[in-house]
Structure formats: C-alpha cells, structure tokens
Amino acid sequence: QLQLVESGGRLVQAGGSLRLSCAASGRTFSNYAMGWFRQAPGKEREFVAGISKIVGRTRYADSVKGRFTISRDNAKNTLYLQMDSLKPEDTAVYYCAAKQATNYDTPIANYDYWGQGTQVTVSS
C-alpha cells in the first residue's frame, strides 16, 4: 500500500504563489507515475498535471499551463506542484495520486492511490 499525504494548501491572494507537496511512503515511490488533480465545490474532480516515473515527461491541463509546474524528488519520495499567478478559479481541494506505470494518465479511474487532499483558496 502506498500512502500519500498532501500539504501546503492555504488561503492566498490572486496573483500569489503556493507550492504543494505530496509525501509518499509504504512503497517505492519511483515505481509510480504521479498526478495532481483538483475538485472545486459542486464540480467533478479534474486532472491538473502529471509526471512520469522517470523525470522528464510532464503534462498540464490547459487551464494551468504556463502557471503551474509539477516536479518530483524520488530521493525524498515527494511530489510537488508549484502554482504561480493564482486565480480565484484555482480554488479547490488538490489531490495527489499514484499510478503504477511508467507514464501519467488523465482519467481518474486509472490511478491506484490517492491522498486525502489539501485545500487551496484564492481570494480576489
């Protein structure tokens, strides 16, 4: 069982920055492709960014491209999401997820493990 714990979410003003972290334990972190997802009130959970288990391949949702950066440190068993130029529409609970495969994917159902989420609120 791979355990995932997100942290770093808080209230921030529009235009500000946050870095989310996702600490993994229980299994070999480098064996998993990883993704960040988010869920706003009244909306479905959506893909934000993904990274392959071998660092180098990433993908972003169009809504965050150019503002968010996903990265991982396999030595520290940690996934990151750097969020810049935040907008009120970025307000959501952010989840990290792990997929036992080489490459990330966008469908939620394709991920094997999930964290509990961290709340990001962007005020206008």
Short mmCIF file of N, CA, C and O in Angstrom, two decimals, residues 3-76:
data_model
loop_
_atom_site.label_atom_id
_atom_site.label_comp_id
_atom_site.label_asym_id
_atom_site.label_seq_id
_atom_site.Cartn_x
_atom_site.Cartn_y
_atom_site.Cartn_z
N GLN A 3 1.07 5.13 0.71
CA GLN A 3 0.36 6.22 1.39
C GLN A 3 0.83 7.56 0.84
O GLN A 3 2.04 7.76 0.64
N LEU A 4 -0.13 8.46 0.63
CA LEU A 4 0.16 9.79 0.09
C LEU A 4 -0.43 10.84 1.02
O LEU A 4 -1.61 10.74 1.39
N VAL A 5 0.38 11.83 1.37
CA VAL A 5 -0.09 12.90 2.25
C VAL A 5 0.27 14.25 1.63
O VAL A 5 1.45 14.58 1.50
N GLU A 6 -0.76 15.02 1.29
CA GLU A 6 -0.55 16.35 0.72
C GLU A 6 -0.40 17.40 1.81
O GLU A 6 -0.96 17.25 2.90
N SER A 7 0.29 18.48 1.48
CA SER A 7 0.41 19.61 2.39
C SER A 7 0.69 20.86 1.57
O SER A 7 1.04 20.78 0.38
N GLY A 8 0.55 22.02 2.21
CA GLY A 8 0.90 23.28 1.56
C GLY A 8 -0.27 24.14 1.15
O GLY A 8 -0.08 25.29 0.77
N GLY A 9 -1.48 23.60 1.21
CA GLY A 9 -2.63 24.40 0.82
C GLY A 9 -2.96 25.45 1.88
O GLY A 9 -2.78 25.22 3.08
N ARG A 10 -3.42 26.60 1.43
CA ARG A 10 -3.83 27.67 2.35
C ARG A 10 -4.57 28.73 1.57
O ARG A 10 -4.76 28.62 0.35
N LEU A 11 -4.94 29.80 2.25
CA LEU A 11 -5.58 30.95 1.62
C LEU A 11 -4.49 31.87 1.06
O LEU A 11 -3.52 32.20 1.75
N VAL A 12 -4.67 32.29 -0.19
CA VAL A 12 -3.70 33.17 -0.84
C VAL A 12 -4.45 34.15 -1.73
O VAL A 12 -5.54 33.85 -2.22
N GLN A 13 -3.86 35.32 -1.93
CA GLN A 13 -4.49 36.32 -2.79
C GLN A 13 -4.24 36.01 -4.26
O GLN A 13 -3.23 35.38 -4.61
N ALA A 14 -5.13 36.45 -5.10
CA ALA A 14 -4.96 36.29 -6.54
C ALA A 14 -3.62 36.90 -6.97
O ALA A 14 -3.23 37.96 -6.48
N GLY A 15 -2.94 36.19 -7.86
CA GLY A 15 -1.62 36.61 -8.30
C GLY A 15 -0.49 36.04 -7.48
O GLY A 15 0.68 36.14 -7.88
N GLY A 16 -0.82 35.43 -6.37
CA GLY A 16 0.19 34.87 -5.50
C GLY A 16 0.65 33.49 -5.93
O GLY A 16 0.22 32.96 -6.97
N SER A 17 1.51 32.89 -5.11
CA SER A 17 2.09 31.58 -5.40
C SER A 17 1.95 30.65 -4.20
O SER A 17 1.89 31.10 -3.05
N LEU A 18 1.91 29.36 -4.50
CA LEU A 18 1.92 28.32 -3.48
C LEU A 18 2.70 27.14 -4.02
O LEU A 18 2.74 26.92 -5.24
N ARG A 19 3.30 26.37 -3.11
CA ARG A 19 3.88 25.10 -3.50
C ARG A 19 3.25 24.00 -2.67
O ARG A 19 3.35 24.01 -1.44
N LEU A 20 2.61 23.08 -3.35
CA LEU A 20 2.04 21.92 -2.69
C LEU A 20 3.06 20.79 -2.69
O LEU A 20 3.84 20.64 -3.64
N SER A 21 3.02 19.99 -1.63
CA SER A 21 3.87 18.81 -1.53
C SER A 21 3.01 17.58 -1.31
O SER A 21 1.92 17.67 -0.74
N CYS A 22 3.50 16.46 -1.75
CA CYS A 22 2.83 15.17 -1.54
C CYS A 22 3.91 14.18 -1.12
O CYS A 22 4.75 13.81 -1.93
N ALA A 23 3.88 13.78 0.15
CA ALA A 23 4.86 12.85 0.69
C ALA A 23 4.35 11.43 0.54
O ALA A 23 3.22 11.12 0.96
N ALA A 24 5.18 10.56 -0.02
CA ALA A 24 4.79 9.18 -0.24
C ALA A 24 5.55 8.25 0.70
O ALA A 24 6.72 8.50 1.04
N SER A 25 4.89 7.17 1.10
CA SER A 25 5.53 6.17 1.95
C SER A 25 4.86 4.82 1.73
O SER A 25 3.75 4.74 1.20
N GLY A 26 5.55 3.77 2.14
CA GLY A 26 4.98 2.43 2.11
C GLY A 26 5.39 1.58 0.92
O GLY A 26 5.40 0.36 1.01
N ARG A 27 5.69 2.22 -0.20
CA ARG A 27 6.14 1.51 -1.39
C ARG A 27 7.23 2.35 -2.05
O ARG A 27 7.49 3.48 -1.65
N THR A 28 7.85 1.81 -3.09
CA THR A 28 8.92 2.52 -3.79
C THR A 28 8.32 3.61 -4.67
O THR A 28 7.69 3.31 -5.71
N PHE A 29 8.49 4.85 -4.26
CA PHE A 29 7.88 6.00 -4.92
C PHE A 29 8.24 6.07 -6.40
O PHE A 29 7.41 6.38 -7.25
N SER A 30 9.48 5.74 -6.73
CA SER A 30 9.96 5.89 -8.11
C SER A 30 9.33 4.87 -9.07
O SER A 30 9.54 4.94 -10.28
N ASN A 31 8.57 3.94 -8.54
CA ASN A 31 7.87 2.97 -9.40
C ASN A 31 6.54 3.49 -9.93
O ASN A 31 5.87 2.81 -10.70
N TYR A 32 6.17 4.72 -9.52
CA TYR A 32 4.84 5.24 -9.83
C TYR A 32 4.91 6.52 -10.65
O TYR A 32 5.68 7.44 -10.34
N ALA A 33 4.09 6.58 -11.69
CA ALA A 33 3.79 7.86 -12.31
C ALA A 33 2.83 8.59 -11.37
O ALA A 33 2.05 7.95 -10.64
N MET A 34 2.90 9.92 -11.37
CA MET A 34 2.13 10.69 -10.40
C MET A 34 1.29 11.77 -11.09
O MET A 34 1.63 12.26 -12.19
N GLY A 35 0.23 12.14 -10.41
CA GLY A 35 -0.61 13.20 -10.94
C GLY A 35 -1.15 14.08 -9.83
O GLY A 35 -1.23 13.67 -8.67
N TRP A 36 -1.47 15.31 -10.20
CA TRP A 36 -2.22 16.22 -9.34
C TRP A 36 -3.60 16.42 -9.96
O TRP A 36 -3.71 16.63 -11.18
N PHE A 37 -4.60 16.36 -9.10
CA PHE A 37 -5.98 16.59 -9.50
C PHE A 37 -6.57 17.64 -8.57
O PHE A 37 -6.02 17.90 -7.50
N ARG A 38 -7.70 18.21 -8.94
CA ARG A 38 -8.37 19.15 -8.05
C ARG A 38 -9.88 19.01 -8.19
O ARG A 38 -10.38 18.59 -9.23
N GLN A 39 -10.57 19.39 -7.12
CA GLN A 39 -12.02 19.34 -7.13
C GLN A 39 -12.56 20.59 -6.46
O GLN A 39 -12.32 20.81 -5.27
N ALA A 40 -13.27 21.39 -7.24
CA ALA A 40 -13.91 22.60 -6.73
C ALA A 40 -15.31 22.26 -6.25
O ALA A 40 -15.90 21.26 -6.69
N PRO A 41 -15.87 23.06 -5.38
CA PRO A 41 -17.23 22.79 -4.87
C PRO A 41 -18.24 22.67 -6.01
O PRO A 41 -18.29 23.53 -6.89
N GLY A 42 -19.00 21.59 -5.99
CA GLY A 42 -20.03 21.39 -7.00
C GLY A 42 -19.54 20.93 -8.35
O GLY A 42 -20.31 20.83 -9.30
N LYS A 43 -18.24 20.65 -8.44
CA LYS A 43 -17.67 20.22 -9.72
C LYS A 43 -17.01 18.86 -9.59
O LYS A 43 -16.71 18.41 -8.49
N GLU A 44 -16.78 18.24 -10.73
CA GLU A 44 -16.10 16.95 -10.73
C GLU A 44 -14.59 17.13 -10.53
O GLU A 44 -14.04 18.18 -10.86
N ARG A 45 -13.96 16.09 -10.03
CA ARG A 45 -12.51 16.12 -9.89
C ARG A 45 -11.90 16.14 -11.29
O ARG A 45 -12.33 15.41 -12.19
N GLU A 46 -10.86 16.96 -11.46
CA GLU A 46 -10.24 17.10 -12.77
C GLU A 46 -8.72 17.00 -12.70
O GLU A 46 -8.10 17.32 -11.69
N PHE A 47 -8.17 16.55 -13.81
CA PHE A 47 -6.71 16.43 -13.96
C PHE A 47 -6.09 17.83 -14.01
O PHE A 47 -6.59 18.71 -14.70
N VAL A 48 -4.98 18.00 -13.29
CA VAL A 48 -4.24 19.26 -13.30
C VAL A 48 -2.88 19.08 -13.98
O VAL A 48 -2.52 19.83 -14.88
N ALA A 49 -2.13 18.07 -13.53
CA ALA A 49 -0.79 17.86 -14.07
C ALA A 49 -0.36 16.43 -13.79
O ALA A 49 -0.80 15.82 -12.82
N GLY A 50 0.54 15.92 -14.65
CA GLY A 50 1.06 14.57 -14.46
C GLY A 50 2.54 14.53 -14.76
O GLY A 50 3.06 15.36 -15.52
N ILE A 51 3.23 13.57 -14.16
CA ILE A 51 4.66 13.40 -14.37
C ILE A 51 4.99 11.93 -14.41
O ILE A 51 4.47 11.14 -13.62
N SER A 52 5.83 11.54 -15.35
CA SER A 52 6.21 10.15 -15.47
C SER A 52 7.13 9.74 -14.33
O SER A 52 7.69 10.58 -13.62
N LYS A 53 7.29 8.42 -14.16
CA LYS A 53 8.12 7.97 -13.04
C LYS A 53 9.59 8.26 -13.30
O LYS A 53 10.36 8.39 -12.36
N ILE A 54 9.95 8.36 -14.55
CA ILE A 54 11.31 8.79 -14.90
C ILE A 54 11.20 10.26 -15.26
O ILE A 54 10.59 10.63 -16.25
N VAL A 55 11.76 11.12 -14.46
CA VAL A 55 11.58 12.57 -14.59
C VAL A 55 11.90 13.05 -15.99
O VAL A 55 12.90 12.69 -16.58
N GLY A 56 11.05 13.85 -16.51
CA GLY A 56 11.27 14.42 -17.83
C GLY A 56 10.01 14.59 -18.63
O GLY A 56 9.89 15.52 -19.42
N ARG A 57 9.05 13.71 -18.42
CA ARG A 57 7.80 13.83 -19.16
C ARG A 57 6.71 14.39 -18.25
O ARG A 57 6.42 13.81 -17.21
N THR A 58 6.13 15.49 -18.66
CA THR A 58 5.06 16.13 -17.90
C THR A 58 3.92 16.55 -18.83
O THR A 58 4.10 16.66 -20.04
N ARG A 59 2.77 16.76 -18.22
CA ARG A 59 1.61 17.22 -18.99
C ARG A 59 0.76 18.07 -18.07
O ARG A 59 0.66 17.80 -16.87
N TYR A 60 0.11 19.08 -18.64
CA TYR A 60 -0.70 20.01 -17.86
C TYR A 60 -2.06 20.21 -18.50
O TYR A 60 -2.20 20.16 -19.73
N ALA A 61 -3.03 20.46 -17.66
CA ALA A 61 -4.33 20.90 -18.17
C ALA A 61 -4.16 22.28 -18.79
O ALA A 61 -3.31 23.07 -18.34
N ASP A 62 -4.94 22.57 -19.80
CA ASP A 62 -4.82 23.85 -20.49
C ASP A 62 -5.03 25.02 -19.53
O ASP A 62 -4.41 26.08 -19.67
N SER A 63 -5.87 24.82 -18.53
CA SER A 63 -6.21 25.91 -17.61
C SER A 63 -5.05 26.32 -16.71
O SER A 63 -5.08 27.41 -16.12
N VAL A 64 -4.03 25.46 -16.58
CA VAL A 64 -2.91 25.78 -15.68
C VAL A 64 -1.59 25.87 -16.42
O VAL A 64 -0.56 26.21 -15.82
N LYS A 65 -1.59 25.57 -17.70
CA LYS A 65 -0.35 25.55 -18.47
C LYS A 65 0.32 26.92 -18.43
O LYS A 65 -0.34 27.95 -18.63
N GLY A 66 1.61 26.94 -18.14
CA GLY A 66 2.36 28.18 -18.06
C GLY A 66 2.34 28.81 -16.68
O GLY A 66 3.09 29.76 -16.42
N ARG A 67 1.47 28.32 -15.78
CA ARG A 67 1.39 28.87 -14.42
C ARG A 67 1.80 27.84 -13.36
O ARG A 67 2.32 28.23 -12.31
N PHE A 68 1.52 26.57 -13.61
CA PHE A 68 1.83 25.52 -12.65
C PHE A 68 2.99 24.67 -13.17
O PHE A 68 3.13 24.47 -14.38
N THR A 69 3.78 24.13 -12.23
CA THR A 69 4.88 23.24 -12.58
C THR A 69 4.86 22.04 -11.65
O THR A 69 4.92 22.20 -10.43
N ILE A 70 4.79 20.86 -12.24
CA ILE A 70 4.86 19.63 -11.46
C ILE A 70 6.29 19.12 -11.47
O ILE A 70 6.99 19.22 -12.48
N SER A 71 6.74 18.59 -10.34
CA SER A 71 8.08 18.02 -10.25
C SER A 71 8.07 16.94 -9.18
O SER A 71 7.12 16.83 -8.40
N ARG A 72 9.14 16.16 -9.16
CA ARG A 72 9.26 15.11 -8.15
C ARG A 72 10.71 14.96 -7.75
O ARG A 72 11.63 15.20 -8.53
N ASP A 73 10.90 14.53 -6.51
CA ASP A 73 12.22 14.21 -5.98
C ASP A 73 12.14 12.77 -5.49
O ASP A 73 11.63 12.52 -4.38
N ASN A 74 12.59 11.85 -6.30
CA ASN A 74 12.47 10.43 -5.93
C ASN A 74 13.33 10.09 -4.71
O ASN A 74 13.00 9.15 -3.98
N ALA A 75 14.41 10.82 -4.50
CA ALA A 75 15.26 10.57 -3.33
C ALA A 75 14.53 10.95 -2.03
O ALA A 75 14.79 10.36 -0.97
N LYS A 76 13.62 11.93 -2.13
CA LYS A 76 12.86 12.38 -0.96
C LYS A 76 11.45 11.82 -0.94
O LYS A 76 10.66 12.16 -0.05
#
